[in-house]
PDB file of C-alpha atoms and ligand atoms in Angstrom:
ATOM      1  CA  MET A  19       0.000   0.000   0.000  1.00 84.00           C
ATOM      2  CA  THR A  20       1.133   3.537  -0.637  1.00 89.00           C
ATOM      3  CA  VAL A  21       1.428   6.193   2.061  1.00 94.00           C
ATOM      4  CA  LEU A  22       1.911   9.934   1.802  1.00 96.00           C
ATOM      5  CA  ILE A  23       3.600  11.194   4.990  1.00 97.00           C
ATOM      6  CA  VAL A  24       2.866  14.912   5.409  1.00 97.00           C
ATOM      7  CA  GLU A  25       5.215  15.977   8.192  1.00 96.00           C
ATOM      8  CA  ASP A  26       7.683  18.859   8.508  1.00 96.00           C
ATOM      9  CA  GLU A  27       9.666  17.384  11.422  1.00 95.00           C
ATOM     10  CA  ARG A  28      12.461  15.641   9.567  1.00 94.00           C
ATOM     11  CA  THR A  29      13.310  13.129  12.284  1.00 94.00           C
ATOM     12  CA  LEU A  30       9.718  12.003  12.695  1.00 95.00           C
ATOM     13  CA  ALA A  31       9.142  11.858   8.921  1.00 95.00           C
ATOM     14  CA  ARG A  32      12.243   9.693   8.509  1.00 94.00           C
ATOM     15  CA  GLU A  33      11.312   7.446  11.430  1.00 95.00           C
ATOM     16  CA  LEU A  34       7.800   6.934  10.031  1.00 96.00           C
ATOM     17  CA  GLY A  35       9.172   6.269   6.549  1.00 93.00           C
ATOM     18  CA  ILE A  36      11.609   3.602   7.753  1.00 93.00           C
ATOM     19  CA  PHE A  37       9.068   1.930  10.053  1.00 94.00           C
ATOM     20  CA  LEU A  38       6.336   1.771   7.399  1.00 93.00           C
ATOM     21  CA  HIS A  39       8.787   0.687   4.699  1.00 88.00           C
ATOM     22  CA  ASN A  40       9.759  -2.223   6.961  1.00 86.00           C
ATOM     23  CA  HIS A  41       6.068  -3.109   7.142  1.00 86.00           C
ATOM     24  CA  ASN A  42       5.763  -3.153   3.365  1.00 82.00           C
ATOM     25  CA  PHE A  43       4.261   0.256   2.760  1.00 88.00           C
ATOM     26  CA  ALA A  44       5.634   2.360  -0.094  1.00 87.00           C
ATOM     27  CA  CYS A  45       6.167   5.850   1.367  1.00 91.00           C
ATOM     28  CA  THR A  46       6.466   9.351  -0.056  1.00 92.00           C
ATOM     29  CA  VAL A  47       7.214  12.336   2.198  1.00 95.00           C
ATOM     30  CA  ALA A  48       5.833  15.878   1.814  1.00 96.00           C
ATOM     31  CA  ARG A  49       7.299  18.491   4.191  1.00 96.00           C
ATOM     32  CA  THR A  50       4.987  21.402   3.401  1.00 97.00           C
ATOM     33  CA  ALA A  51       1.315  21.973   2.589  1.00 97.00           C
ATOM     34  CA  ALA A  52       2.330  22.903  -0.973  1.00 97.00           C
ATOM     35  CA  GLU A  53       4.241  19.633  -1.442  1.00 97.00           C
ATOM     36  CA  ALA A  54       1.303  17.690  -0.008  1.00 97.00           C
ATOM     37  CA  ARG A  55      -1.127  19.354  -2.435  1.00 97.00           C
ATOM     38  CA  ALA A  56       1.161  18.585  -5.385  1.00 95.00           C
ATOM     39  CA  GLN A  57       1.535  14.919  -4.372  1.00 94.00           C
ATOM     40  CA  LEU A  58      -2.190  14.457  -3.763  1.00 95.00           C
ATOM     41  CA  ALA A  59      -3.038  15.954  -7.151  1.00 92.00           C
ATOM     42  CA  ASP A  60      -0.602  13.554  -8.769  1.00 85.00           C
ATOM     43  CA  THR A  61      -0.844  10.149  -7.090  1.00 83.00           C
ATOM     44  CA  PRO A  62      -3.742   8.060  -5.701  1.00 84.00           C
ATOM     45  CA  PHE A  63      -2.350   7.088  -2.279  1.00 91.00           C
ATOM     46  CA  ASP A  64      -3.926   4.442  -0.024  1.00 91.00           C
ATOM     47  CA  PHE A  65      -3.082   6.358   3.168  1.00 95.00           C
ATOM     48  CA  VAL A  66      -2.255   9.933   4.122  1.00 97.00           C
ATOM     49  CA  LEU A  67      -0.613  10.591   7.492  1.00 98.00           C
ATOM     50  CA  LEU A  68      -1.270  14.266   8.050  1.00 96.00           C
ATOM     51  CA  ASP A  69       0.465  16.644  10.444  1.00 94.00           C
ATOM     52  CA  LEU A  70      -1.639  19.757  11.071  1.00 91.00           C
ATOM     53  CA  GLY A  71       1.049  22.332  11.864  1.00 91.00           C
ATOM     54  CA  LEU A  72       2.888  22.770   8.561  1.00 95.00           C
ATOM     55  CA  PRO A  73       5.336  25.620   7.844  1.00 96.00           C
ATOM     56  CA  ASP A  74       3.223  27.102   5.045  1.00 97.00           C
ATOM     57  CA  GLY A  75      -0.284  26.299   6.203  1.00 93.00           C
ATOM     58  CA  ASP A  76      -2.735  24.166   8.110  1.00 92.00           C
ATOM     59  CA  GLY A  77      -3.090  20.448   7.448  1.00 93.00           C
ATOM     60  CA  LEU A  78      -6.849  20.713   7.936  1.00 92.00           C
ATOM     61  CA  GLN A  79      -6.991  23.095   4.975  1.00 94.00           C
ATOM     62  CA  VAL A  80      -5.047  20.568   2.864  1.00 96.00           C
ATOM     63  CA  LEU A  81      -7.513  17.868   3.940  1.00 95.00           C
ATOM     64  CA  ALA A  82     -10.559  20.027   3.118  1.00 95.00           C
ATOM     65  CA  GLU A  83      -9.222  20.743  -0.379  1.00 95.00           C
ATOM     66  CA  ALA A  84      -8.247  17.126  -1.018  1.00 95.00           C
ATOM     67  CA  LYS A  85     -11.723  15.943   0.026  1.00 93.00           C
ATOM     68  CA  GLN A  86     -13.260  18.419  -2.424  1.00 93.00           C
ATOM     69  CA  ASN A  87     -11.103  16.835  -5.100  1.00 91.00           C
ATOM     70  CA  GLU A  88     -12.499  13.431  -4.157  1.00 89.00           C
ATOM     71  CA  LEU A  89      -9.585  12.096  -2.149  1.00 91.00           C
ATOM     72  CA  THR A  90      -9.978   8.326  -1.762  1.00 88.00           C
ATOM     73  CA  ALA A  91      -7.042   7.724   0.602  1.00 93.00           C
ATOM     74  CA  ALA A  92      -7.630   6.908   4.262  1.00 95.00           C
ATOM     75  CA  VAL A  93      -6.437   9.849   6.359  1.00 96.00           C
ATOM     76  CA  ILE A  94      -4.891   9.656   9.829  1.00 96.00           C
ATOM     77  CA  ILE A  95      -4.215  12.985  11.494  1.00 93.00           C
ATOM     78  CA  LEU A  96      -0.982  13.123  13.499  1.00 91.00           C
ATOM     79  CA  THR A  97      -0.607  16.160  15.638  1.00 82.00           C
ATOM     80  CA  ALA A  98       0.661  17.606  18.889  1.00 78.00           C
ATOM     81  CA  ARG A  99      -2.484  19.687  19.118  1.00 66.00           C
ATOM     82  CA  SER A 100      -4.733  18.287  21.752  1.00 67.00           C
ATOM     83  CA  ALA A 101      -7.551  20.783  21.297  1.00 70.00           C
ATOM     84  CA  VAL A 102     -10.854  18.989  21.002  1.00 72.00           C
ATOM     85  CA  GLU A 103     -11.959  21.389  18.212  1.00 74.00           C
ATOM     86  CA  ASP A 104      -9.049  20.242  16.048  1.00 75.00           C
ATOM     87  CA  ARG A 105      -9.941  16.596  16.506  1.00 75.00           C
ATOM     88  CA  ILE A 106     -13.578  17.216  15.742  1.00 79.00           C
ATOM     89  CA  GLY A 107     -12.632  19.444  12.796  1.00 80.00           C
ATOM     90  CA  GLY A 108     -10.401  16.736  11.313  1.00 81.00           C
ATOM     91  CA  LEU A 109     -12.922  13.956  11.766  1.00 83.00           C
ATOM     92  CA  GLU A 110     -15.734  16.083  10.357  1.00 84.00           C
ATOM     93  CA  LEU A 111     -13.629  16.817   7.305  1.00 87.00           C
ATOM     94  CA  GLY A 112     -13.486  13.071   6.742  1.00 88.00           C
ATOM     95  CA  ALA A 113     -10.291  11.924   8.450  1.00 93.00           C
ATOM     96  CA  ASP A 114     -10.486   8.230   9.368  1.00 93.00           C
ATOM     97  CA  ASP A 115      -8.540   8.434  12.607  1.00 92.00           C
ATOM     98  CA  TYR A 116      -6.550  10.699  14.860  1.00 91.00           C
ATOM     99  CA  LEU A 117      -3.324  10.128  16.831  1.00 91.00           C
ATOM    100  CA  ALA A 118      -1.942  12.669  19.292  1.00 88.00           C
ATOM    101  CA  LYS A 119       1.851  13.061  19.330  1.00 88.00           C
ATOM    102  CA  PRO A 120       3.828  11.442  20.748  1.00 89.00           C
ATOM    103  CA  PHE A 121       2.305   8.146  19.610  1.00 92.00           C
ATOM    104  CA  SER A 122       3.753   4.647  19.358  1.00 94.00           C
ATOM    105  CA  LEU A 123       4.576   3.299  15.918  1.00 96.00           C
ATOM    106  CA  PRO A 124       2.978  -0.121  16.588  1.00 94.00           C
ATOM    107  CA  GLU A 125      -0.244   1.684  17.532  1.00 94.00           C
ATOM    108  CA  LEU A 126      -0.162   3.604  14.255  1.00 96.00           C
ATOM    109  CA  LEU A 127       0.356   0.324  12.373  1.00 94.00           C
ATOM    110  CA  ALA A 128      -2.518  -1.376  14.231  1.00 92.00           C
ATOM    111  CA  ARG A 129      -4.824   1.511  13.336  1.00 94.00           C
ATOM    112  CA  MET A 130      -3.751   1.397   9.688  1.00 94.00           C
ATOM    113  CA  HIS A 131      -4.518  -2.324   9.595  1.00 89.00           C
ATOM    114  CA  ALA A 132      -7.912  -1.718  11.246  1.00 89.00           C
ATOM    115  CA  ILE A 133      -8.756   0.938   8.628  1.00 92.00           C
ATOM    116  CA  THR A 134      -7.717  -1.423   5.816  1.00 88.00           C
ATOM    117  CA  ARG A 135      -9.999  -4.134   7.196  1.00 83.00           C
ATOM    118  CA  ARG A 136     -12.928  -1.705   7.560  1.00 86.00           C
ATOM    119  CA  ARG A 137     -12.458  -0.268   4.093  1.00 83.00           C
ATOM    120  CA  PHE A 138     -12.380  -3.633   2.415  1.00 77.00           C
ATOM    121  CA  GLY A 139     -15.169  -5.027   4.607  1.00 74.00           C
ATOM    122  CA  LEU A 140     -12.926  -7.713   6.043  1.00 74.00           C
ATOM    123  CA  HIS A 141     -13.999  -9.078   9.368  1.00 71.00           C
ATOM    124  CA  LYS A 142     -11.459 -11.825   9.361  1.00 74.00           C
ATOM    125  CA  PRO A 143      -7.793 -11.353   8.492  1.00 74.00           C
ATOM    126  CA  ARG A 144      -7.967 -14.184   5.926  1.00 84.00           C
ATOM    127  CA  VAL A 145      -9.340 -13.584   2.437  1.00 87.00           C
ATOM    128  CA  ALA A 146     -10.212 -16.379  -0.004  1.00 90.00           C
ATOM    129  CA  CYS A 147      -8.947 -16.322  -3.589  1.00 93.00           C
ATOM    130  CA  GLY A 148      -9.791 -19.429  -5.551  1.00 93.00           C
ATOM    131  CA  ALA A 149      -8.538 -22.433  -3.594  1.00 95.00           C
ATOM    132  CA  PHE A 150      -6.137 -20.130  -1.735  1.00 96.00           C
ATOM    133  CA  GLU A 151      -6.357 -18.074   1.436  1.00 94.00           C
ATOM    134  CA  LEU A 152      -4.430 -14.861   2.006  1.00 92.00           C
ATOM    135  CA  ASP A 153      -3.647 -13.964   5.603  1.00 90.00           C
ATOM    136  CA  LEU A 154      -3.240 -10.190   5.627  1.00 82.00           C
ATOM    137  CA  GLN A 155      -1.985 -10.044   9.184  1.00 79.00           C
ATOM    138  CA  THR A 156       0.779 -12.613   8.964  1.00 84.00           C
ATOM    139  CA  ARG A 157       1.267 -11.915   5.225  1.00 88.00           C
ATOM    140  CA  GLN A 158       1.133 -15.603   4.293  1.00 93.00           C
ATOM    141  CA  LEU A 159      -0.657 -17.475   1.537  1.00 96.00           C
ATOM    142  CA  PHE A 160      -2.172 -20.916   2.108  1.00 96.00           C
ATOM    143  CA  CYS A 161      -3.671 -23.629  -0.058  1.00 96.00           C
ATOM    144  CA  ALA A 162      -5.485 -26.452   1.755  1.00 93.00           C
ATOM    145  CA  GLY A 163      -3.611 -25.578   4.946  1.00 91.00           C
ATOM    146  CA  GLN A 164      -0.202 -25.652   3.242  1.00 95.00           C
ATOM    147  CA  GLU A 165       1.815 -22.449   3.052  1.00 96.00           C
ATOM    148  CA  VAL A 166       2.743 -21.207  -0.438  1.00 97.00           C
ATOM    149  CA  SER A 167       6.015 -19.330  -0.124  1.00 96.00           C
ATOM    150  CA  LEU A 168       5.979 -15.893  -1.819  1.00 95.00           C
ATOM    151  CA  SER A 169       8.446 -13.011  -2.004  1.00 92.00           C
ATOM    152  CA  VAL A 170       7.429  -9.714  -0.384  1.00 87.00           C
ATOM    153  CA  LYS A 171       6.720  -8.130  -3.767  1.00 87.00           C
ATOM    154  CA  GLU A 172       4.730 -11.140  -5.011  1.00 92.00           C
ATOM    155  CA  PHE A 173       2.625 -10.987  -1.848  1.00 92.00           C
ATOM    156  CA  ASN A 174       2.077  -7.239  -2.343  1.00 89.00           C
ATOM    157  CA  VAL A 175       0.950  -7.666  -5.959  1.00 92.00           C
ATOM    158  CA  LEU A 176      -1.353 -10.551  -5.107  1.00 94.00           C
ATOM    159  CA  SER A 177      -2.928  -8.935  -2.016  1.00 91.00           C
ATOM    160  CA  TYR A 178      -3.544  -5.664  -3.870  1.00 90.00           C
ATOM    161  CA  LEU A 179      -5.321  -7.501  -6.697  1.00 93.00           C
ATOM    162  CA  VAL A 180      -7.361  -9.598  -4.265  1.00 92.00           C
ATOM    163  CA  LEU A 181      -8.384  -6.599  -2.119  1.00 86.00           C
ATOM    164  CA  HIS A 182      -9.537  -4.828  -5.297  1.00 87.00           C
ATOM    165  CA  LYS A 183     -11.127  -8.000  -6.654  1.00 90.00           C
ATOM    166  CA  ASN A 184     -13.085  -7.872  -9.914  1.00 93.00           C
ATOM    167  CA  ARG A 185     -11.483  -4.559 -10.848  1.00 92.00           C
ATOM    168  CA  VAL A 186      -8.889  -4.191 -13.569  1.00 94.00           C
ATOM    169  CA  LEU A 187      -5.682  -2.707 -12.149  1.00 92.00           C
ATOM    170  CA  THR A 188      -3.217  -1.263 -14.619  1.00 90.00           C
ATOM    171  CA  ARG A 189       0.479  -2.098 -14.555  1.00 89.00           C
ATOM    172  CA  LEU A 190       1.096   1.511 -13.499  1.00 82.00           C
ATOM    173  CA  GLN A 191      -1.308   1.243 -10.541  1.00 83.00           C
ATOM    174  CA  LEU A 192       0.284  -2.005  -9.430  1.00 86.00           C
ATOM    175  CA  THR A 193       3.789  -0.618  -9.806  1.00 82.00           C
ATOM    176  CA  GLU A 194       2.907   2.519  -7.829  1.00 77.00           C
ATOM    177  CA  HIS A 195       1.400   0.379  -5.119  1.00 76.00           C
ATOM    178  CA  ILE A 196       4.611  -1.540  -4.728  1.00 75.00           C
ATOM    179  CA  TRP A 197       7.289   1.044  -5.374  1.00 70.00           C
ATOM    180  CA  GLY A 198       5.509   4.234  -4.324  1.00 63.00           C
ATOM    181  CA  ASN A 199       6.171   7.508  -6.064  1.00 56.00           C
ATOM    182  CA  LEU A 200       7.529   6.656  -9.496  1.00 51.00           C
ATOM    183  CA  ALA A 201       9.269   9.966 -10.041  1.00 44.00           C
ATOM    184  CA  ASP A 202      12.292   8.510  -8.244  1.00 53.00           C
ATOM    185  CA  THR A 203      12.270   5.014  -9.635  1.00 55.00           C
ATOM    186  CA  GLY A 204      11.179   5.159 -13.269  1.00 61.00           C
ATOM    187  CA  PHE A 205       8.390   2.946 -14.518  1.00 63.00           C
ATOM    188  CA  ASP A 206       8.984  -0.412 -16.115  1.00 72.00           C
ATOM    189  CA  SER A 207       5.803  -2.407 -16.672  1.00 68.00           C
ATOM    190  CA  ASN A 208       7.880  -5.559 -17.140  1.00 83.00           C
ATOM    191  CA  PHE A 209       8.360  -5.724 -13.358  1.00 83.00           C
ATOM    192  CA  ILE A 210       4.672  -6.449 -12.879  1.00 89.00           C
ATOM    193  CA  ASP A 211       4.488  -8.939 -15.751  1.00 92.00           C
ATOM    194  CA  ALA A 212       7.443 -10.818 -14.250  1.00 92.00           C
ATOM    195  CA  HIS A 213       5.832 -10.927 -10.798  1.00 92.00           C
ATOM    196  CA  ILE A 214       2.505 -12.156 -12.194  1.00 95.00           C
ATOM    197  CA  LYS A 215       4.311 -14.823 -14.198  1.00 95.00           C
ATOM    198  CA  ASN A 216       6.121 -16.025 -11.060  1.00 95.00           C
ATOM    199  CA  LEU A 217       2.890 -15.940  -9.049  1.00 96.00           C
ATOM    200  CA  ARG A 218       1.054 -18.070 -11.611  1.00 97.00           C
ATOM    201  CA  LYS A 219       3.936 -20.532 -11.643  1.00 97.00           C
ATOM    202  CA  LYS A 220       4.105 -20.814  -7.826  1.00 97.00           C
ATOM    203  CA  LEU A 221       0.336 -20.937  -7.269  1.00 97.00           C
ATOM    204  CA  GLY A 222      -0.194 -23.260 -10.220  1.00 97.00           C
ATOM    205  CA  GLN A 223       1.752 -25.973  -8.393  1.00 97.00           C
ATOM    206  CA  TYR A 224      -1.055 -26.055  -5.797  1.00 97.00           C
ATOM    207  CA  ALA A 225      -4.321 -25.232  -7.576  1.00 96.00           C
ATOM    208  CA  ASP A 226      -6.058 -23.507 -10.470  1.00 95.00           C
ATOM    209  CA  THR A 227      -5.117 -19.840 -11.074  1.00 96.00           C
ATOM    210  CA  ASP A 228      -7.766 -19.030 -13.743  1.00 95.00           C
ATOM    211  CA  TRP A 229      -9.104 -16.262 -11.490  1.00 96.00           C
ATOM    212  CA  LEU A 230      -5.827 -14.337 -11.858  1.00 97.00           C
ATOM    213  CA  GLU A 231      -6.638 -12.795 -15.226  1.00 97.00           C
ATOM    214  CA  THR A 232      -4.669 -10.798 -17.748  1.00 96.00           C
ATOM    215  CA  VAL A 233      -6.905  -8.144 -19.299  1.00 96.00           C
ATOM    216  CA  ARG A 234      -5.441  -7.515 -22.708  1.00 93.00           C
ATOM    217  CA  GLY A 235      -4.196  -3.969 -23.258  1.00 89.00           C
ATOM    218  CA  MET A 236      -5.221  -2.936 -19.731  1.00 91.00           C
ATOM    219  CA  GLY A 237      -3.666  -4.855 -16.863  1.00 94.00           C
ATOM    220  CA  TYR A 238      -4.661  -7.552 -14.420  1.00 96.00           C
ATOM    221  CA  ARG A 239      -7.734  -8.559 -12.438  1.00 97.00           C
ATOM    222  CA  ALA A 240      -8.527 -11.024  -9.656  1.00 96.00           C
ATOM    223  CA  ARG A 241     -11.920 -12.395 -10.744  1.00 96.00           C
ATOM    224  CA  LEU A 242     -13.388 -13.695  -7.497  1.00 91.00           C
TER     225      LEU A 242
HETATM  226 CA1   CA B 328       4.484  20.135  12.321  1.00 51.25          CA
END
């Protein structure tokens, strides 16, 4: 999943970036309200972690504008402000959650996982895909109780397709999900094709993978 970290405190931004990267999130950092606006206009993130006190403006203003532009990302407000009005303001503008600084990183992660489960209507951490079961908490794939060993990137591609089941995801969307902001990395659609090929090969040793479809000229879809 992709995360935009809007935070002007360099140490905290770096700490968040490293922690979330280690938990398989692709992170982009914006240090000002202007940078945040530019990133949000450009990239469909899954999460936005939003500091309110930014050097060139108020995070709540950024949130209000992004919501007007039909922001789909889940938003967690991170702020030292403890004023009740700010919390209410943020939640009324459509933020999904609120953490007062200082907060613990595992708590942030637990809340992000809870939001993911709510958004995708998952009441159990395991999701079925064909004869397989994805465990989103332990990040394992099973077939008839047997674990199918996947690389981190293969798991990320597969879980993203399964969570957005029955929708065609383009190679660009899948690549952005895995590598984050492409401005730094360059875009090579062959990465995704190679991962899908490996996935089909690995999964095919256990059961049918017909549901993992190639949609010609468009991308891939988990038909479930
Ligand atoms: Ca700040």
